[in-house]
Short mmCIF file of C-alpha atoms and ligand atoms in Angstrom, two decimals:
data_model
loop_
_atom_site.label_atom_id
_atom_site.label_comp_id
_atom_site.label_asym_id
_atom_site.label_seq_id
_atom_site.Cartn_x
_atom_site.Cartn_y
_atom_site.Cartn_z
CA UNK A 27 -34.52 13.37 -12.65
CA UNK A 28 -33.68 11.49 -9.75
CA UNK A 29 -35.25 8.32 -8.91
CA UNK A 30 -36.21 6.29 -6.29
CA UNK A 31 -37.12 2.49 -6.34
CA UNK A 32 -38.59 0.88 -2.92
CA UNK A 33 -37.65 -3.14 -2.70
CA UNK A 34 -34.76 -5.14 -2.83
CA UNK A 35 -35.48 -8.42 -4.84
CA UNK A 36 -35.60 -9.50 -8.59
CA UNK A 37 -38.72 -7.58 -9.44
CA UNK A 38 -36.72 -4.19 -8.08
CA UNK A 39 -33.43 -4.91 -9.93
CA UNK A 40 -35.20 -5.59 -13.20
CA UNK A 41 -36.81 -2.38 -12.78
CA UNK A 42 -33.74 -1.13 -11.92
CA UNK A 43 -31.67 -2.13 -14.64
CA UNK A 44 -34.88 -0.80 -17.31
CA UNK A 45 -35.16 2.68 -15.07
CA UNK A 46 -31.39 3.20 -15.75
CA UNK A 47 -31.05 2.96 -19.33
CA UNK A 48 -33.43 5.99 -20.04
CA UNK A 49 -31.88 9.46 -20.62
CA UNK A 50 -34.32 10.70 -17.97
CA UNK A 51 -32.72 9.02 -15.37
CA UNK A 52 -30.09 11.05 -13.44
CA UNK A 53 -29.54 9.31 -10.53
CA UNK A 54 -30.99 6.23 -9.11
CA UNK A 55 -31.67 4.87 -5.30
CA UNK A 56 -32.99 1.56 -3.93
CA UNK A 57 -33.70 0.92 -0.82
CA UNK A 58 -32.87 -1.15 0.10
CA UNK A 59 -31.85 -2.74 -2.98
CA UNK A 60 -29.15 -5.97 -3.04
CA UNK A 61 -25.95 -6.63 -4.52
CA UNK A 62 -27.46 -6.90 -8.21
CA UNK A 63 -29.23 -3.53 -7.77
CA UNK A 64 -25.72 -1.57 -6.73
CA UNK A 65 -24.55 -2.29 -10.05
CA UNK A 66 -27.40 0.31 -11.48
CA UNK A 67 -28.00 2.37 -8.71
CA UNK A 68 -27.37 3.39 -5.48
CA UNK A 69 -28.39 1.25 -2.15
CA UNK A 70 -30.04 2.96 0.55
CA UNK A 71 -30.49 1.27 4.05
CA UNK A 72 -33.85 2.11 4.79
CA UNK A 73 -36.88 0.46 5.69
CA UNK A 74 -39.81 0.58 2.76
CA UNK A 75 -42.49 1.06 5.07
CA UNK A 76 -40.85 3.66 7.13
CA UNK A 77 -42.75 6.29 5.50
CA UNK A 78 -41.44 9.47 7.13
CA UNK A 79 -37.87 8.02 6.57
CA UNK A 80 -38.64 7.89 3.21
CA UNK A 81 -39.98 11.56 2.39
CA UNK A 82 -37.03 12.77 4.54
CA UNK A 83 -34.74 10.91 1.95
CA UNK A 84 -36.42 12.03 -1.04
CA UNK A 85 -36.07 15.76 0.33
CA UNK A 86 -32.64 15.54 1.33
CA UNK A 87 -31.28 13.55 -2.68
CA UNK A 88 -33.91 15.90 -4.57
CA UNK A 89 -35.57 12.77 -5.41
CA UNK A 90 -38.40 13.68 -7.70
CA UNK A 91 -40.39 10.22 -8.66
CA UNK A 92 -40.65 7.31 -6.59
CA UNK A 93 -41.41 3.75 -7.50
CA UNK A 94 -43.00 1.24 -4.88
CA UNK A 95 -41.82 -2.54 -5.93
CA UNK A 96 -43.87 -4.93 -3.32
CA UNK A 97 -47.15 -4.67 -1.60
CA UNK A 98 -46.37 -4.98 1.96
CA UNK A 99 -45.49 -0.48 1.73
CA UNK A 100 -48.42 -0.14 -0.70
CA UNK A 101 -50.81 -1.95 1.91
CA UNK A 102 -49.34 0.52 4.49
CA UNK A 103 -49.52 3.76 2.79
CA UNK A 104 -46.63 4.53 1.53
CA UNK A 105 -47.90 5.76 -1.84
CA UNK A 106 -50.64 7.92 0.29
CA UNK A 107 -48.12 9.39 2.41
CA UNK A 108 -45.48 9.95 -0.65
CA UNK A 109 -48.45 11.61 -2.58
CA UNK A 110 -49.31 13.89 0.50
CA UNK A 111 -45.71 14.91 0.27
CA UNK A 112 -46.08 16.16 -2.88
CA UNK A 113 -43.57 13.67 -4.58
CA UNK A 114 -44.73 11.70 -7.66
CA UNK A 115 -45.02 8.24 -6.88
CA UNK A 116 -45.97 4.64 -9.09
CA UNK A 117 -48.21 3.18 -7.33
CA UNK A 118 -51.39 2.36 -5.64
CA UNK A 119 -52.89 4.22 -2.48
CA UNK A 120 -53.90 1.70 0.11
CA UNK A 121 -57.36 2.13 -0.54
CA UNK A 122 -56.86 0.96 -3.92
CA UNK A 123 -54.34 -1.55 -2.47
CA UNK A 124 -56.93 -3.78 -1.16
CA UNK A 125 -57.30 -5.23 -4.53
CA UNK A 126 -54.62 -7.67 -3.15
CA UNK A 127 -54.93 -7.41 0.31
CA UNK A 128 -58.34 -8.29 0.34
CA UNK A 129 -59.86 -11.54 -1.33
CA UNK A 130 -63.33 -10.45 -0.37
CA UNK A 131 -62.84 -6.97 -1.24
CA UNK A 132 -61.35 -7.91 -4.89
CA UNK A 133 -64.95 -10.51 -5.40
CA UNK A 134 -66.93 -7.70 -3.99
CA UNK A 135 -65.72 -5.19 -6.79
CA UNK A 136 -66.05 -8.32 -9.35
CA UNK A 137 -69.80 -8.90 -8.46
CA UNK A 138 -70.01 -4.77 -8.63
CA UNK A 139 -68.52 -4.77 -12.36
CA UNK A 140 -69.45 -8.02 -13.62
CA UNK A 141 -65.98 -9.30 -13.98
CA UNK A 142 -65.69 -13.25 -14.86
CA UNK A 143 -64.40 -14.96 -11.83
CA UNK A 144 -65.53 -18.35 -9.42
CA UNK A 145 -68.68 -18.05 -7.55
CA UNK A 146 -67.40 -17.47 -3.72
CA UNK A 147 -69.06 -17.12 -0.81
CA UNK A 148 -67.33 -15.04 2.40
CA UNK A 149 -67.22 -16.50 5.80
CA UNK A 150 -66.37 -15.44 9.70
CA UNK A 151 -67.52 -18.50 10.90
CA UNK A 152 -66.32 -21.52 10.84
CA UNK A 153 -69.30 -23.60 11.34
CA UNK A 154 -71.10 -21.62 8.48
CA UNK A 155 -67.79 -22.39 6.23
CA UNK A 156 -67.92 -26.21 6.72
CA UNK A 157 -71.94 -26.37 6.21
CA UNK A 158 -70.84 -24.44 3.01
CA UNK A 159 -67.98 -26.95 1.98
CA UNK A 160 -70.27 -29.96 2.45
CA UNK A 161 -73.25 -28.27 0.45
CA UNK A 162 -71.07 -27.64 -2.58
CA UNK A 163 -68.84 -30.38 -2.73
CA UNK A 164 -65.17 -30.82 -4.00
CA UNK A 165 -63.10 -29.39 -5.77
CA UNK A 166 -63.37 -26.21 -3.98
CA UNK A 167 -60.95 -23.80 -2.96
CA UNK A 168 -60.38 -21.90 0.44
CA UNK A 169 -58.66 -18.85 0.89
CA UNK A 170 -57.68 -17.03 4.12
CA UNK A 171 -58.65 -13.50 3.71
CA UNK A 172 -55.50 -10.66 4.05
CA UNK A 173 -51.86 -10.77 2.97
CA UNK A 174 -50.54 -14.30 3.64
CA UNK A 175 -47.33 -13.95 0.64
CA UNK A 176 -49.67 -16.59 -1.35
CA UNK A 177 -49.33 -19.05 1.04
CA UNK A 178 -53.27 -18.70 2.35
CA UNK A 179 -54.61 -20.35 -0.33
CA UNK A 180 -55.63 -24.48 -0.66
CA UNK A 181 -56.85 -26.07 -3.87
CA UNK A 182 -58.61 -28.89 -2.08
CA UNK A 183 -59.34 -31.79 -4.41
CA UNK A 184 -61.73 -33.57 -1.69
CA UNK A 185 -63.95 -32.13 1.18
CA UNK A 186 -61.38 -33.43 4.29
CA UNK A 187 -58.59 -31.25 2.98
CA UNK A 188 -61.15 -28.09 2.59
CA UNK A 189 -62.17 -29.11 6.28
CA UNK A 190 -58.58 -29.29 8.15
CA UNK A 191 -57.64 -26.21 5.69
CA UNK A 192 -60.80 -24.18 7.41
CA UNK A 193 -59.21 -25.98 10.64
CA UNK A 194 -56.24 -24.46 10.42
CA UNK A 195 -57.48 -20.96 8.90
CA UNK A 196 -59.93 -20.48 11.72
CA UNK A 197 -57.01 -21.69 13.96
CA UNK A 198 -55.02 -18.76 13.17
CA UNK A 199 -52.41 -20.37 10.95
CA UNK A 200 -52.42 -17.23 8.68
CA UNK A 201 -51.97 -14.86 11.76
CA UNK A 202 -54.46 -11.88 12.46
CA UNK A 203 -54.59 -10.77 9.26
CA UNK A 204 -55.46 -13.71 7.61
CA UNK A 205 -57.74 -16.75 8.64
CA UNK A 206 -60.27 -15.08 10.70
CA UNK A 207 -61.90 -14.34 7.60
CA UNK A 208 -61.79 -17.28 4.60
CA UNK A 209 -63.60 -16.57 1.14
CA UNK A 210 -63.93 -20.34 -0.40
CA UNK A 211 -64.39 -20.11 -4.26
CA UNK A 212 -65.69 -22.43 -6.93
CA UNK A 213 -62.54 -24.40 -8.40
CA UNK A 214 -61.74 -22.91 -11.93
CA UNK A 215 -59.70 -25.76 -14.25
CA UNK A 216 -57.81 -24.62 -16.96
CA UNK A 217 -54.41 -23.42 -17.52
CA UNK A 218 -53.08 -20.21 -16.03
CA UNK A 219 -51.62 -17.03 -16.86
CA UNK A 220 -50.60 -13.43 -15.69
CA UNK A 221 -51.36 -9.54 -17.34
CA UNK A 222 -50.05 -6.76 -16.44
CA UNK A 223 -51.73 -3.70 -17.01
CA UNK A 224 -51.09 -0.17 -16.47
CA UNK A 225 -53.74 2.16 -15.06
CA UNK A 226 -53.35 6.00 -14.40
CA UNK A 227 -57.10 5.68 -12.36
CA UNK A 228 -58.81 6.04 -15.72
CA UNK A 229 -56.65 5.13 -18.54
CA UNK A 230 -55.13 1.40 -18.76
CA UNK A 231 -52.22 0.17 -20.90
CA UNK A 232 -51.29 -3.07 -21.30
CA UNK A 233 -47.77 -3.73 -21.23
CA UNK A 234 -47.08 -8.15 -21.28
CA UNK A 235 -48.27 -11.34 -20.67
CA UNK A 236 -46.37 -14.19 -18.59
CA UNK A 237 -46.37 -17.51 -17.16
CA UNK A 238 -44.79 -18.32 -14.52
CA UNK A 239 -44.29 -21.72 -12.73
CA UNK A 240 -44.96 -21.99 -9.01
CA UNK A 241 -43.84 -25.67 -8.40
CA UNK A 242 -39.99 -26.23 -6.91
CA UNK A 243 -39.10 -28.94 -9.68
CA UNK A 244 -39.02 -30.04 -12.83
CA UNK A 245 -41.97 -31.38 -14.10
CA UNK A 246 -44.33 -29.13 -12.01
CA UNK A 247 -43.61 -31.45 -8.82
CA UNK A 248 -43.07 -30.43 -5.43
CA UNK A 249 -43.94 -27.74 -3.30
CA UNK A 250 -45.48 -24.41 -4.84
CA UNK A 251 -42.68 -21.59 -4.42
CA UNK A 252 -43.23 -17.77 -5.21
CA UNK A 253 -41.72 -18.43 -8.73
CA UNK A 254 -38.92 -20.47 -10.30
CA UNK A 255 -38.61 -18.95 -13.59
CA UNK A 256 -40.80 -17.24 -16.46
CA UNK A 257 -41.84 -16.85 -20.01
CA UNK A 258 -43.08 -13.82 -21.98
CA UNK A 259 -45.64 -14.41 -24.09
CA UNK A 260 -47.41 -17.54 -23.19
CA UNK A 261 -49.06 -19.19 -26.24
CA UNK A 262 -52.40 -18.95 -24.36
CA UNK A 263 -52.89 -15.08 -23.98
CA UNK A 264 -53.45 -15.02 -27.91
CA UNK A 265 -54.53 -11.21 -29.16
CA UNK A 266 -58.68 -12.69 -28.48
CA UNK A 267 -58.03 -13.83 -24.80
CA UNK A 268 -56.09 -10.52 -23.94
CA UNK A 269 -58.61 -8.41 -25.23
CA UNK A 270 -61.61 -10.38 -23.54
CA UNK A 271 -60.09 -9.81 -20.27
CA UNK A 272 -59.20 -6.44 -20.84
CA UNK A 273 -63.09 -5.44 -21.85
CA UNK A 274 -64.66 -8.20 -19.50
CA UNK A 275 -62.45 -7.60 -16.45
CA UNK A 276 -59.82 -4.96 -16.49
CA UNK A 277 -61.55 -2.15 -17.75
CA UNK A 278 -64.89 -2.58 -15.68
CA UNK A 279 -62.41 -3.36 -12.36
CA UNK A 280 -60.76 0.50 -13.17
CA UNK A 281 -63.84 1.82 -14.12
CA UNK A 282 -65.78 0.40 -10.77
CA UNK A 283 -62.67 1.38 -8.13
CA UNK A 284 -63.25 5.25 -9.85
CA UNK A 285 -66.64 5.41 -8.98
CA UNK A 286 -65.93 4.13 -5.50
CA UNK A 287 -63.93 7.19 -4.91
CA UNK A 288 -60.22 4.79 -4.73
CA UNK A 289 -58.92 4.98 -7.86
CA UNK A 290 -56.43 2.44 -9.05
CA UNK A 291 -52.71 4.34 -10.17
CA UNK A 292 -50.24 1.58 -10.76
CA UNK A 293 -49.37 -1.72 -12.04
CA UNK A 294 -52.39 -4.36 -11.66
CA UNK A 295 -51.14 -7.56 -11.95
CA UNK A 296 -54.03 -10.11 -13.22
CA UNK A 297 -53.96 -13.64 -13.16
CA UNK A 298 -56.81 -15.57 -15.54
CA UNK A 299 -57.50 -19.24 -15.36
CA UNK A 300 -58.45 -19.76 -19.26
CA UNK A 301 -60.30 -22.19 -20.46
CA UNK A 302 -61.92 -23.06 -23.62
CA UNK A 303 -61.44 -18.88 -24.92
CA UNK A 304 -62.81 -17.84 -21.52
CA UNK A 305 -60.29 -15.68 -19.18
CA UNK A 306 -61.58 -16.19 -15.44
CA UNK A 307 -60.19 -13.51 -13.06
CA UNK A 308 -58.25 -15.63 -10.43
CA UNK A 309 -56.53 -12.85 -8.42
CA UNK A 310 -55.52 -9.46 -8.59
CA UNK A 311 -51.99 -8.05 -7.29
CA UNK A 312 -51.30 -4.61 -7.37
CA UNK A 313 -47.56 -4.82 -7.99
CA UNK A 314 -45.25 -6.37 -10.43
CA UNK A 315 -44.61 -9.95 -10.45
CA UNK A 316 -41.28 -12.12 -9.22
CA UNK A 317 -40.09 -13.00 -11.76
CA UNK A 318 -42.60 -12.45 -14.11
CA UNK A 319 -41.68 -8.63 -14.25
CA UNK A 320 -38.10 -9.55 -14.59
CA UNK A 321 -38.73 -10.95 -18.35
CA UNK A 322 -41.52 -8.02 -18.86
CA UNK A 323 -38.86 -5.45 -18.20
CA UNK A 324 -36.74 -7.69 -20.44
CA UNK A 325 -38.82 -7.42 -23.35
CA UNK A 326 -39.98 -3.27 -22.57
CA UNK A 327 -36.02 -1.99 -21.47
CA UNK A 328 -35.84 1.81 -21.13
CA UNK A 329 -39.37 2.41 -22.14
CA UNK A 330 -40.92 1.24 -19.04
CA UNK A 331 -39.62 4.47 -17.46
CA UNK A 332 -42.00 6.44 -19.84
CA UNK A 333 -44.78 4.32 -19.18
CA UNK A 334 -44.26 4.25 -15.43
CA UNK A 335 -44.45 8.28 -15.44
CA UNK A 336 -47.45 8.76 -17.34
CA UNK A 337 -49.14 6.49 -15.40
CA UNK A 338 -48.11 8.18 -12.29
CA UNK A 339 -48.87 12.01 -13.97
CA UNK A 340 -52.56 10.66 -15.61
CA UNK A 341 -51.43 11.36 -18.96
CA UNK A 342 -51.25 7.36 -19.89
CA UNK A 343 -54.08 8.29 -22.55
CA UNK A 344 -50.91 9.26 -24.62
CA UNK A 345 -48.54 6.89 -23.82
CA UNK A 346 -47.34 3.98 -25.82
CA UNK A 347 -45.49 0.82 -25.87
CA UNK A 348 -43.52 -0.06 -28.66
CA UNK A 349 -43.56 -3.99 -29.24
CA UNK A 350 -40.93 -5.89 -30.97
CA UNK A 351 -41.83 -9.32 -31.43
CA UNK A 352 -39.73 -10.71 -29.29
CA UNK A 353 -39.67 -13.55 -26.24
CA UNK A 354 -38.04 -13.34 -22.74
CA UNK A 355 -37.22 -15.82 -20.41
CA UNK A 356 -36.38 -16.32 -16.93
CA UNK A 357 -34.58 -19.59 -14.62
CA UNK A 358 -34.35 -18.42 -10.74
CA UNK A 359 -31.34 -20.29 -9.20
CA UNK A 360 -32.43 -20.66 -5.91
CA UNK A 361 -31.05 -22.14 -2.60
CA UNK A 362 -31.13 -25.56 -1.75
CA UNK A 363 -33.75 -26.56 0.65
CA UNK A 364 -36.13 -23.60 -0.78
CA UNK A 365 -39.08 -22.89 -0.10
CA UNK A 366 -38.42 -24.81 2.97
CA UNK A 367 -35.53 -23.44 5.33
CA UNK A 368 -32.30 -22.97 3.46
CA UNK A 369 -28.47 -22.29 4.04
CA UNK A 370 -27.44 -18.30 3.77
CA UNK A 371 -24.03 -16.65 3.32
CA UNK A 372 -23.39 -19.41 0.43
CA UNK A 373 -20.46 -17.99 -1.83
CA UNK A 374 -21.95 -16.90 -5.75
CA UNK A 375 -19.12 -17.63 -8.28
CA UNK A 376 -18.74 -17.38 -12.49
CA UNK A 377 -21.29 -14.53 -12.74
CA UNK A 378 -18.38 -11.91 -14.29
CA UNK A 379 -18.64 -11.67 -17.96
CA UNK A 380 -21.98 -13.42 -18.35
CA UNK A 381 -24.03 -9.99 -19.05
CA UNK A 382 -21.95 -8.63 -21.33
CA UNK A 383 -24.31 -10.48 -23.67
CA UNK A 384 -27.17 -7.80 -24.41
CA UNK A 385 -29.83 -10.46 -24.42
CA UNK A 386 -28.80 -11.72 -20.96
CA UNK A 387 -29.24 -10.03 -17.61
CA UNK A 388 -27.79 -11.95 -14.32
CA UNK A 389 -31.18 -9.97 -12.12
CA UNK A 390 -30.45 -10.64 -8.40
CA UNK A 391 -33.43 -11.20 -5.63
CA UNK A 392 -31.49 -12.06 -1.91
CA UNK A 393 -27.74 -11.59 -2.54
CA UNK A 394 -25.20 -9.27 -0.85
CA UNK A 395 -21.28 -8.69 -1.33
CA UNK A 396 -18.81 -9.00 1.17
CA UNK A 397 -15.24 -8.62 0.51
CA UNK A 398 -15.82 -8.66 -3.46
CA UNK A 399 -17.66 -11.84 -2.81
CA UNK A 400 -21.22 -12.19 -3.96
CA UNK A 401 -23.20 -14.38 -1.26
CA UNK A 402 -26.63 -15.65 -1.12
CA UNK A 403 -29.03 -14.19 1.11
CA UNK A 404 -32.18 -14.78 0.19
CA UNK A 405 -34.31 -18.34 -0.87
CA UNK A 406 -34.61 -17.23 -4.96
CA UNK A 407 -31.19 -15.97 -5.60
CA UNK A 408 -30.89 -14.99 -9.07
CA UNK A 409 -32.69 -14.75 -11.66
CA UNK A 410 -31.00 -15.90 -15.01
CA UNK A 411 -33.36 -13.37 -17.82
CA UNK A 412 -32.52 -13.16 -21.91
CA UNK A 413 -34.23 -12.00 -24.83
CA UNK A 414 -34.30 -13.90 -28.24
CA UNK A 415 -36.34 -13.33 -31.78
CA UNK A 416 -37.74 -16.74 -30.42
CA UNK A 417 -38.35 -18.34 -27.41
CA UNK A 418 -35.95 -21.17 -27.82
CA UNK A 419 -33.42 -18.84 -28.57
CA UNK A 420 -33.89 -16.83 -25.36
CA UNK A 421 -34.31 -20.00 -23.35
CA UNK A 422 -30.66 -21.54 -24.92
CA UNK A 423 -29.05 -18.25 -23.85
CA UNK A 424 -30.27 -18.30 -20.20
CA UNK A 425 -29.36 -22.39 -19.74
CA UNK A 426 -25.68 -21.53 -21.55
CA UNK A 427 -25.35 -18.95 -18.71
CA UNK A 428 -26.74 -20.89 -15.78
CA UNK A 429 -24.60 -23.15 -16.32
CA UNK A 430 -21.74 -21.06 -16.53
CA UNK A 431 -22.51 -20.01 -13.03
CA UNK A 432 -20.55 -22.25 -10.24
CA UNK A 433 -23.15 -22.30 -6.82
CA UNK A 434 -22.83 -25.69 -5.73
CA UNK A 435 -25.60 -24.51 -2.40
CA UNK A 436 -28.30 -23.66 -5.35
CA UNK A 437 -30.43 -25.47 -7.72
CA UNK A 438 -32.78 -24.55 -10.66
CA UNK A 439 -35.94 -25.64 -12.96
CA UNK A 440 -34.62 -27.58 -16.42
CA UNK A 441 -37.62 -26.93 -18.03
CA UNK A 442 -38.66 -23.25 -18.02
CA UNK A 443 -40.84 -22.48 -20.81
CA UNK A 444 -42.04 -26.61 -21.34
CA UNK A 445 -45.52 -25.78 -21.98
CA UNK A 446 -44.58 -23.70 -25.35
CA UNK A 447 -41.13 -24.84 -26.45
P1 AMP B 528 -54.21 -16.79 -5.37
O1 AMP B 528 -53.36 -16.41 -4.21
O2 AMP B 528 -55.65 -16.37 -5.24
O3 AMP B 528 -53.60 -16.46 -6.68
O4 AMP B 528 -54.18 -18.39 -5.42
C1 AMP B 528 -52.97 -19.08 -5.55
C2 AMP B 528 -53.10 -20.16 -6.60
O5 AMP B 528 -54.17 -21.05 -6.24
C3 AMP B 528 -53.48 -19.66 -7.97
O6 AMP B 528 -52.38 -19.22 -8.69
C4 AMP B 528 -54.15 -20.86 -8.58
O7 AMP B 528 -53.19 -21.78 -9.06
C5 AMP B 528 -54.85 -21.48 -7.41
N1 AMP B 528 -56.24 -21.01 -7.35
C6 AMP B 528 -56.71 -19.94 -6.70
N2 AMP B 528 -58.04 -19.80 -6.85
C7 AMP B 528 -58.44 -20.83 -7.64
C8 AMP B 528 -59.71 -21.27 -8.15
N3 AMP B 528 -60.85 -20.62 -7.87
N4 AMP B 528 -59.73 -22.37 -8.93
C9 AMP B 528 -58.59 -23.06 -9.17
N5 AMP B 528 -57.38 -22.71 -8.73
C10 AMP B 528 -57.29 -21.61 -7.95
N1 LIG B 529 -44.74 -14.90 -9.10
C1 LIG B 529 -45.91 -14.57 -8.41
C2 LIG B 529 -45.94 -13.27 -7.73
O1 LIG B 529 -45.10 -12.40 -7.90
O2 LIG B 529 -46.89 -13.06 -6.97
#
């Protein structure tokens, strides 16, 4: 069959590279894909969320399954629209979407199902926020309501940073879609982690664990980032946490967006706080992780294709994942100056040769090629992924490649993996 993958970054060439290895695959697009991604398949210039660009595409290449990387074209409709085409597509409908688009939405279906996650309350106005804030007292948590790329939320330690971050949310710093509405939450301690689960709208299959780590620098300092590596599994989703928030959470959040009438088909991405054996829902994402799907799809290869399908068809009742016991690791080299404002066009050299190790994958997020010459183009460049019987093993292989790698514009984490090496 041919394929089609939407996105261009990490999570989409890690899919990519999985998607290709299967027998099933025929040909592969991306669109728009990067300079990673043309290695597996080929790259379309088109626009995600263009959705009647995108069902004239999939007529014209016979394109007969379509996989939706990021949220922004899930929030829009794309799936909806693909679906109404009649093409088979991964992913959720934007109904179901508002698992992540909505903070209120997501504790709404919580309190519906019982799910174990912070008290919250839901606020339009700001007055009513800051009598909250002062009633319960700090720590406490504020979060702009709508899509803000995970930059809407503060973890405010005392009661003048929840004030200035209501401030500022009420002030419009999160744009229309975000700060006219805050949810502030009960602050959870613990340590976290992400699961990603599979649902068809009834069935769910869990397919990894990861932890990912959000700070710029070593030693979890500086300012938080979308990612800057990952590990799969993290010591702290043992076999007993996994299933509690499978049964606790999961299931009853499947089960309760059924009944509404939106049923979830795709990928939900779960983070827990856990703490003393108790997973605590923190957020919900209905996509795959950067770059925590780059070490799942590490650790699942050509399988995921499989999975992906049933899940789209609603046969994932008789699909299966076959584990090896292995570990996966991933160190994003990322631009200099990132997550603050960065130099592009920086020249990428040293990467031939490096995956010709089968444990190592070079996947790229923001990099083109210009005259043979791989440039960055994006702030999280590459991500540097392997695959070992342990996870020292796959964490030595990824460093001994970084380091191979000659960027002098780009800088990475030392200590991916620290909290179980
Ligand atoms: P979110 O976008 O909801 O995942 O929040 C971003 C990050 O803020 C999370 O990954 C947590 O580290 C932190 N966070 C969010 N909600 C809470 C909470 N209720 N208690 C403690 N930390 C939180
Ligand atoms: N690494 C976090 C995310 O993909 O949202």
């Amino acid at each position: 069959m041919n394929i089609l993958i939407l996105g261009g970054g990490g999570r989409e060439h890690a899919l990519a590279w999985a998607i290709a290895q299967n027998p099933k695959c025929d040909q592969l697009f991306c669109a728009p894909g990067n300079a990673g991604i043309a290695q597996v398949a080929d790259c379309v210039d088109m626009n995600p969320e263009d959705g009647d660009a995108v069902v004239e595409f999939c007529a014209d290449e016979s394109i007969s399954f379509v996989v939706v990387g990021p949220e922004a074209p899930l929030v829009a409709g794309i799936a909806d629209t693909l679906r109404s085409a009649g093409i088979l597509t991964f992913g959720p409908s934007a109904a179901a979407a508002q698992l992540e688009a909505s903070k209120n939405f997501t504790k709404e279906i919580c309190d519906a199902c019982g799910a174990d996650t912070a008290a919250y309350a839901y606020f339009t106005d700001i007055h009513a926020a800051k009598e909250y804030v002062r009633e319960q007292g700090a720590p406490i948590v504020i979060k702009a309501d709508g899509l803000a790329a995970g930059k809407g939320v503060v973890v405010a330690m005392d009661i003048k940073t929840a004030l200035d971050a209501l401030d500022d949310m009420f002030g419009g710093a999160f744009g229309a879609g975000g700060g006219a509405e805050v949810v502030i939450e009960e602050f959870m301690e613990g340590e976290e982690a992400s699961f990603f689960v599979l649902s068809d709208g009834v069935n769910v299959l869990p397919i990894g664990t990861a932890q990912d780590h959000k700070r710029a620098f070593d030693g979890d300092k500086g300012p938080n980032t979308g990612g800057m590596g990952a590990y799969s599994p993290p010591p702290v989703m043992t076999d007993e946490i996994t299933q509690k928030a499978l049964d606790e959470t999961i299931k009853p959040t499947i089960a309760e967006m059924a009944r509404r009438g939106t049923p979830f088909q795709g990928v939900l991405f779960a983070g827990f706080m856990i703490k003393d054996g108790r997973p605590r829902l923190v957020e919900y994402n209905v996509r795959f992780g950067d770059p925590e799907s780059q070490v799942i799809m590490m650790r699942l290869g050509a399988q995921v294709l499989d999975a992906l399908l049933a899940c789209a068809e609603g046969t994932l009742d008789e699909a299966r994942i076959n584990w090896a016991e292995d570990h996966a690791i991933c160190v994003v080299y990322a631009a200099d100056g990132y997550p603050g404002s960065y130099e592009k066009g920086t020249e990428i050299d040293g990467l031939e040769g490096l995956d010709d190790n089968p444990k190592l994958q070079v996947l790229h997020a923001g990099t083109k090629i210009e005259n043979g010459k791989i440039l960055a183009t994006g702030g999280r460049v590459l991500g540097i992924t392997a695959r070992g019987d342990s996870l020292k093993q796959a964490h030595d292989c990824a460093y001994a490649a970084i380091e191979k790698i000659n960027w002098p514009e780009g800088f990475y984490r030392k200590d991916i993996g620290w909290r179980a090496l």
